[in-house]
Amino acid sequence: MGRDFTSQEILVQRIETYRVKNGLNYHELSSRLNLPYTTLSEIVHGKRVPRLDTVDIISGAMGKTTSELLAPAISTSLENVSVDTFSDTIRSLSDTKRDMLIVYLKMLNECTFID
């Protein structure tokens, strides 16, 4: 089984996706995020762990909540899926998507739901 992704790795992946999707270089992105270029560069290259207020700034500029920005992405709908179909779907996932699913399920397992 693969390793768990850290919140910082998920954050960096989302920043990169946003940057590429919007056709931005790092200088343009840092301007859009209202962060110094060096701060953004250090975050993206793993040399700096962003403070929560920095993550809030990044998520707000990207039009997301901090939770949405850091949550693993699971795009497969599980409504009305048989156990066999679900098992086949899990087996067909790439290692990365399977790892992200495991992280998501672990996060759900730790949640407390209030009715």
JSON list of C-alpha atoms in Angstrom, two decimals:
[
{"chain": "A", "resi": 1, "resn": "MET", "atom": "CA", "xyz": [0.00, 0.00, 0.00]},
{"chain": "A", "resi": 2, "resn": "GLY", "atom": "CA", "xyz": [1.16, 3.57, -0.65]},
{"chain": "A", "resi": 3, "resn": "ARG", "atom": "CA", "xyz": [1.94, 6.32, 1.76]},
{"chain": "A", "resi": 4, "resn": "ASP", "atom": "CA", "xyz": [-0.38, 8.99, 3.12]},
{"chain": "A", "resi": 5, "resn": "PHE", "atom": "CA", "xyz": [-0.20, 12.44, 1.57]},
{"chain": "A", "resi": 6, "resn": "THR", "atom": "CA", "xyz": [0.51, 15.29, 3.95]},
{"chain": "A", "resi": 7, "resn": "SER", "atom": "CA", "xyz": [-1.61, 18.41, 4.00]},
{"chain": "A", "resi": 8, "resn": "GLN", "atom": "CA", "xyz": [1.35, 20.31, 2.57]},
{"chain": "A", "resi": 9, "resn": "GLU", "atom": "CA", "xyz": [1.68, 17.89, -0.36]},
{"chain": "A", "resi": 10, "resn": "ILE", "atom": "CA", "xyz": [-2.03, 18.25, -1.09]},
{"chain": "A", "resi": 11, "resn": "LEU", "atom": "CA", "xyz": [-1.72, 22.04, -0.82]},
{"chain": "A", "resi": 12, "resn": "VAL", "atom": "CA", "xyz": [1.21, 22.11, -3.24]},
{"chain": "A", "resi": 13, "resn": "GLN", "atom": "CA", "xyz": [-0.66, 19.88, -5.69]},
{"chain": "A", "resi": 14, "resn": "ARG", "atom": "CA", "xyz": [-3.70, 22.18, -5.58]},
{"chain": "A", "resi": 15, "resn": "ILE", "atom": "CA", "xyz": [-1.55, 25.31, -6.01]},
{"chain": "A", "resi": 16, "resn": "GLU", "atom": "CA", "xyz": [0.17, 23.74, -9.03]},
{"chain": "A", "resi": 17, "resn": "THR", "atom": "CA", "xyz": [-3.16, 22.66, -10.55]},
{"chain": "A", "resi": 18, "resn": "TYR", "atom": "CA", "xyz": [-4.58, 26.15, -10.06]},
{"chain": "A", "resi": 19, "resn": "ARG", "atom": "CA", "xyz": [-1.46, 27.79, -11.51]},
{"chain": "A", "resi": 20, "resn": "VAL", "atom": "CA", "xyz": [-1.40, 25.60, -14.63]},
{"chain": "A", "resi": 21, "resn": "LYS", "atom": "CA", "xyz": [-5.19, 25.74, -15.15]},
{"chain": "A", "resi": 22, "resn": "ASN", "atom": "CA", "xyz": [-5.04, 29.54, -15.06]},
{"chain": "A", "resi": 23, "resn": "GLY", "atom": "CA", "xyz": [-1.91, 29.80, -17.23]},
{"chain": "A", "resi": 24, "resn": "LEU", "atom": "CA", "xyz": [0.07, 31.62, -14.55]},
{"chain": "A", "resi": 25, "resn": "ASN", "atom": "CA", "xyz": [3.79, 31.66, -13.82]},
{"chain": "A", "resi": 26, "resn": "TYR", "atom": "CA", "xyz": [4.91, 31.80, -10.20]},
{"chain": "A", "resi": 27, "resn": "HIS", "atom": "CA", "xyz": [5.32, 35.59, -10.19]},
{"chain": "A", "resi": 28, "resn": "GLU", "atom": "CA", "xyz": [1.78, 36.07, -11.51]},
{"chain": "A", "resi": 29, "resn": "LEU", "atom": "CA", "xyz": [0.43, 33.52, -9.04]},
{"chain": "A", "resi": 30, "resn": "SER", "atom": "CA", "xyz": [2.17, 35.15, -6.08]},
{"chain": "A", "resi": 31, "resn": "SER", "atom": "CA", "xyz": [0.66, 38.46, -7.13]},
{"chain": "A", "resi": 32, "resn": "ARG", "atom": "CA", "xyz": [-2.82, 36.93, -7.43]},
{"chain": "A", "resi": 33, "resn": "LEU", "atom": "CA", "xyz": [-2.43, 35.26, -4.02]},
{"chain": "A", "resi": 34, "resn": "ASN", "atom": "CA", "xyz": [-1.04, 38.47, -2.52]},
{"chain": "A", "resi": 35, "resn": "LEU", "atom": "CA", "xyz": [2.00, 36.58, -1.22]},
{"chain": "A", "resi": 36, "resn": "PRO", "atom": "CA", "xyz": [5.66, 37.42, -1.69]},
{"chain": "A", "resi": 37, "resn": "TYR", "atom": "CA", "xyz": [7.18, 35.36, -4.51]},
{"chain": "A", "resi": 38, "resn": "THR", "atom": "CA", "xyz": [9.81, 33.92, -2.16]},
{"chain": "A", "resi": 39, "resn": "THR", "atom": "CA", "xyz": [7.14, 32.72, 0.28]},
{"chain": "A", "resi": 40, "resn": "LEU", "atom": "CA", "xyz": [5.19, 30.98, -2.48]},
{"chain": "A", "resi": 41, "resn": "SER", "atom": "CA", "xyz": [8.35, 29.44, -3.92]},
{"chain": "A", "resi": 42, "resn": "GLU", "atom": "CA", "xyz": [9.45, 28.11, -0.53]},
{"chain": "A", "resi": 43, "resn": "ILE", "atom": "CA", "xyz": [6.00, 26.58, 0.09]},
{"chain": "A", "resi": 44, "resn": "VAL", "atom": "CA", "xyz": [5.84, 24.95, -3.34]},
{"chain": "A", "resi": 45, "resn": "HIS", "atom": "CA", "xyz": [9.37, 23.55, -3.04]},
{"chain": "A", "resi": 46, "resn": "GLY", "atom": "CA", "xyz": [8.83, 22.22, 0.49]},
{"chain": "A", "resi": 47, "resn": "LYS", "atom": "CA", "xyz": [11.24, 24.61, 2.17]},
{"chain": "A", "resi": 48, "resn": "ARG", "atom": "CA", "xyz": [8.53, 26.31, 4.23]},
{"chain": "A", "resi": 49, "resn": "VAL", "atom": "CA", "xyz": [5.45, 25.03, 6.00]},
{"chain": "A", "resi": 50, "resn": "PRO", "atom": "CA", "xyz": [2.80, 27.71, 5.60]},
{"chain": "A", "resi": 51, "resn": "ARG", "atom": "CA", "xyz": [1.07, 29.16, 8.64]},
{"chain": "A", "resi": 52, "resn": "LEU", "atom": "CA", "xyz": [-2.68, 28.68, 8.84]},
{"chain": "A", "resi": 53, "resn": "ASP", "atom": "CA", "xyz": [-3.32, 32.33, 7.98]},
{"chain": "A", "resi": 54, "resn": "THR", "atom": "CA", "xyz": [-1.22, 31.89, 4.82]},
{"chain": "A", "resi": 55, "resn": "VAL", "atom": "CA", "xyz": [-3.24, 28.80, 3.87]},
{"chain": "A", "resi": 56, "resn": "ASP", "atom": "CA", "xyz": [-6.42, 30.85, 4.46]},
{"chain": "A", "resi": 57, "resn": "ILE", "atom": "CA", "xyz": [-5.11, 33.56, 2.11]},
{"chain": "A", "resi": 58, "resn": "ILE", "atom": "CA", "xyz": [-4.28, 30.98, -0.56]},
{"chain": "A", "resi": 59, "resn": "SER", "atom": "CA", "xyz": [-7.62, 29.19, -0.28]},
{"chain": "A", "resi": 60, "resn": "GLY", "atom": "CA", "xyz": [-9.58, 32.45, -0.36]},
{"chain": "A", "resi": 61, "resn": "ALA", "atom": "CA", "xyz": [-7.74, 33.67, -3.46]},
{"chain": "A", "resi": 62, "resn": "MET", "atom": "CA", "xyz": [-8.48, 30.33, -5.13]},
{"chain": "A", "resi": 63, "resn": "GLY", "atom": "CA", "xyz": [-12.19, 30.59, -4.24]},
{"chain": "A", "resi": 64, "resn": "LYS", "atom": "CA", "xyz": [-12.15, 27.68, -1.81]},
{"chain": "A", "resi": 65, "resn": "THR", "atom": "CA", "xyz": [-12.37, 27.13, 1.92]},
{"chain": "A", "resi": 66, "resn": "THR", "atom": "CA", "xyz": [-9.27, 25.85, 3.68]},
{"chain": "A", "resi": 67, "resn": "SER", "atom": "CA", "xyz": [-11.01, 22.50, 4.18]},
{"chain": "A", "resi": 68, "resn": "GLU", "atom": "CA", "xyz": [-11.82, 22.23, 0.48]},
{"chain": "A", "resi": 69, "resn": "LEU", "atom": "CA", "xyz": [-8.27, 23.15, -0.45]},
{"chain": "A", "resi": 70, "resn": "LEU", "atom": "CA", "xyz": [-6.66, 20.55, 1.80]},
{"chain": "A", "resi": 71, "resn": "ALA", "atom": "CA", "xyz": [-9.16, 17.70, 1.45]},
{"chain": "A", "resi": 72, "resn": "PRO", "atom": "CA", "xyz": [-8.10, 14.80, -0.76]},
{"chain": "A", "resi": 73, "resn": "ALA", "atom": "CA", "xyz": [-10.02, 14.73, -4.05]},
{"chain": "A", "resi": 74, "resn": "ILE", "atom": "CA", "xyz": [-12.26, 11.76, -4.64]},
{"chain": "A", "resi": 75, "resn": "SER", "atom": "CA", "xyz": [-14.24, 12.03, -7.84]},
{"chain": "A", "resi": 76, "resn": "THR", "atom": "CA", "xyz": [-15.94, 8.64, -8.01]},
{"chain": "A", "resi": 77, "resn": "SER", "atom": "CA", "xyz": [-19.62, 8.65, -7.12]},
{"chain": "A", "resi": 78, "resn": "LEU", "atom": "CA", "xyz": [-20.53, 5.69, -4.92]},
{"chain": "A", "resi": 79, "resn": "GLU", "atom": "CA", "xyz": [-24.30, 5.96, -5.07]},
{"chain": "A", "resi": 80, "resn": "ASN", "atom": "CA", "xyz": [-26.05, 2.74, -6.13]},
{"chain": "A", "resi": 81, "resn": "VAL", "atom": "CA", "xyz": [-22.79, 0.85, -6.61]},
{"chain": "A", "resi": 82, "resn": "SER", "atom": "CA", "xyz": [-22.63, -2.87, -5.86]},
{"chain": "A", "resi": 83, "resn": "VAL", "atom": "CA", "xyz": [-19.82, -4.26, -3.73]},
{"chain": "A", "resi": 84, "resn": "ASP", "atom": "CA", "xyz": [-18.31, -6.02, -6.78]},
{"chain": "A", "resi": 85, "resn": "THR", "atom": "CA", "xyz": [-18.43, -2.84, -8.87]},
{"chain": "A", "resi": 86, "resn": "PHE", "atom": "CA", "xyz": [-16.94, -0.86, -6.00]},
{"chain": "A", "resi": 87, "resn": "SER", "atom": "CA", "xyz": [-14.12, -3.41, -5.59]},
{"chain": "A", "resi": 88, "resn": "ASP", "atom": "CA", "xyz": [-13.41, -3.34, -9.33]},
{"chain": "A", "resi": 89, "resn": "THR", "atom": "CA", "xyz": [-13.35, 0.46, -9.26]},
{"chain": "A", "resi": 90, "resn": "ILE", "atom": "CA", "xyz": [-10.89, 0.51, -6.35]},
{"chain": "A", "resi": 91, "resn": "ARG", "atom": "CA", "xyz": [-8.61, -1.99, -8.12]},
{"chain": "A", "resi": 92, "resn": "SER", "atom": "CA", "xyz": [-8.67, 0.12, -11.31]},
{"chain": "A", "resi": 93, "resn": "LEU", "atom": "CA", "xyz": [-7.51, 3.30, -9.56]},
{"chain": "A", "resi": 94, "resn": "SER", "atom": "CA", "xyz": [-3.96, 4.51, -10.03]},
{"chain": "A", "resi": 95, "resn": "ASP", "atom": "CA", "xyz": [-1.70, 4.14, -7.00]},
{"chain": "A", "resi": 96, "resn": "THR", "atom": "CA", "xyz": [-1.95, 7.88, -6.37]},
{"chain": "A", "resi": 97, "resn": "LYS", "atom": "CA", "xyz": [-5.77, 7.94, -6.45]},
{"chain": "A", "resi": 98, "resn": "ARG", "atom": "CA", "xyz": [-5.95, 4.81, -4.31]},
{"chain": "A", "resi": 99, "resn": "ASP", "atom": "CA", "xyz": [-3.61, 6.45, -1.77]},
{"chain": "A", "resi": 100, "resn": "MET", "atom": "CA", "xyz": [-5.76, 9.59, -1.77]},
{"chain": "A", "resi": 101, "resn": "LEU", "atom": "CA", "xyz": [-8.89, 7.49, -1.22]},
{"chain": "A", "resi": 102, "resn": "ILE", "atom": "CA", "xyz": [-7.25, 5.82, 1.76]},
{"chain": "A", "resi": 103, "resn": "VAL", "atom": "CA", "xyz": [-6.33, 9.22, 3.24]},
{"chain": "A", "resi": 104, "resn": "TYR", "atom": "CA", "xyz": [-9.92, 10.40, 2.71]},
{"chain": "A", "resi": 105, "resn": "LEU", "atom": "CA", "xyz": [-11.39, 7.29, 4.35]},
{"chain": "A", "resi": 106, "resn": "LYS", "atom": "CA", "xyz": [-9.03, 7.67, 7.32]},
{"chain": "A", "resi": 107, "resn": "MET", "atom": "CA", "xyz": [-10.14, 11.29, 7.66]},
{"chain": "A", "resi": 108, "resn": "LEU", "atom": "CA", "xyz": [-13.81, 10.22, 7.58]},
{"chain": "A", "resi": 109, "resn": "ASN", "atom": "CA", "xyz": [-13.10, 7.57, 10.19]},
{"chain": "A", "resi": 110, "resn": "GLU", "atom": "CA", "xyz": [-11.76, 10.28, 12.52]},
{"chain": "A", "resi": 111, "resn": "CYS", "atom": "CA", "xyz": [-14.78, 12.58, 12.05]},
{"chain": "A", "resi": 112, "resn": "THR", "atom": "CA", "xyz": [-17.58, 12.93, 14.53]},
{"chain": "A", "resi": 113, "resn": "PHE", "atom": "CA", "xyz": [-20.92, 13.37, 12.84]},
{"chain": "A", "resi": 114, "resn": "ILE", "atom": "CA", "xyz": [-23.78, 15.13, 14.58]},
{"chain": "A", "resi": 115, "resn": "ASP", "atom": "CA", "xyz": [-27.35, 14.30, 13.55]}
]
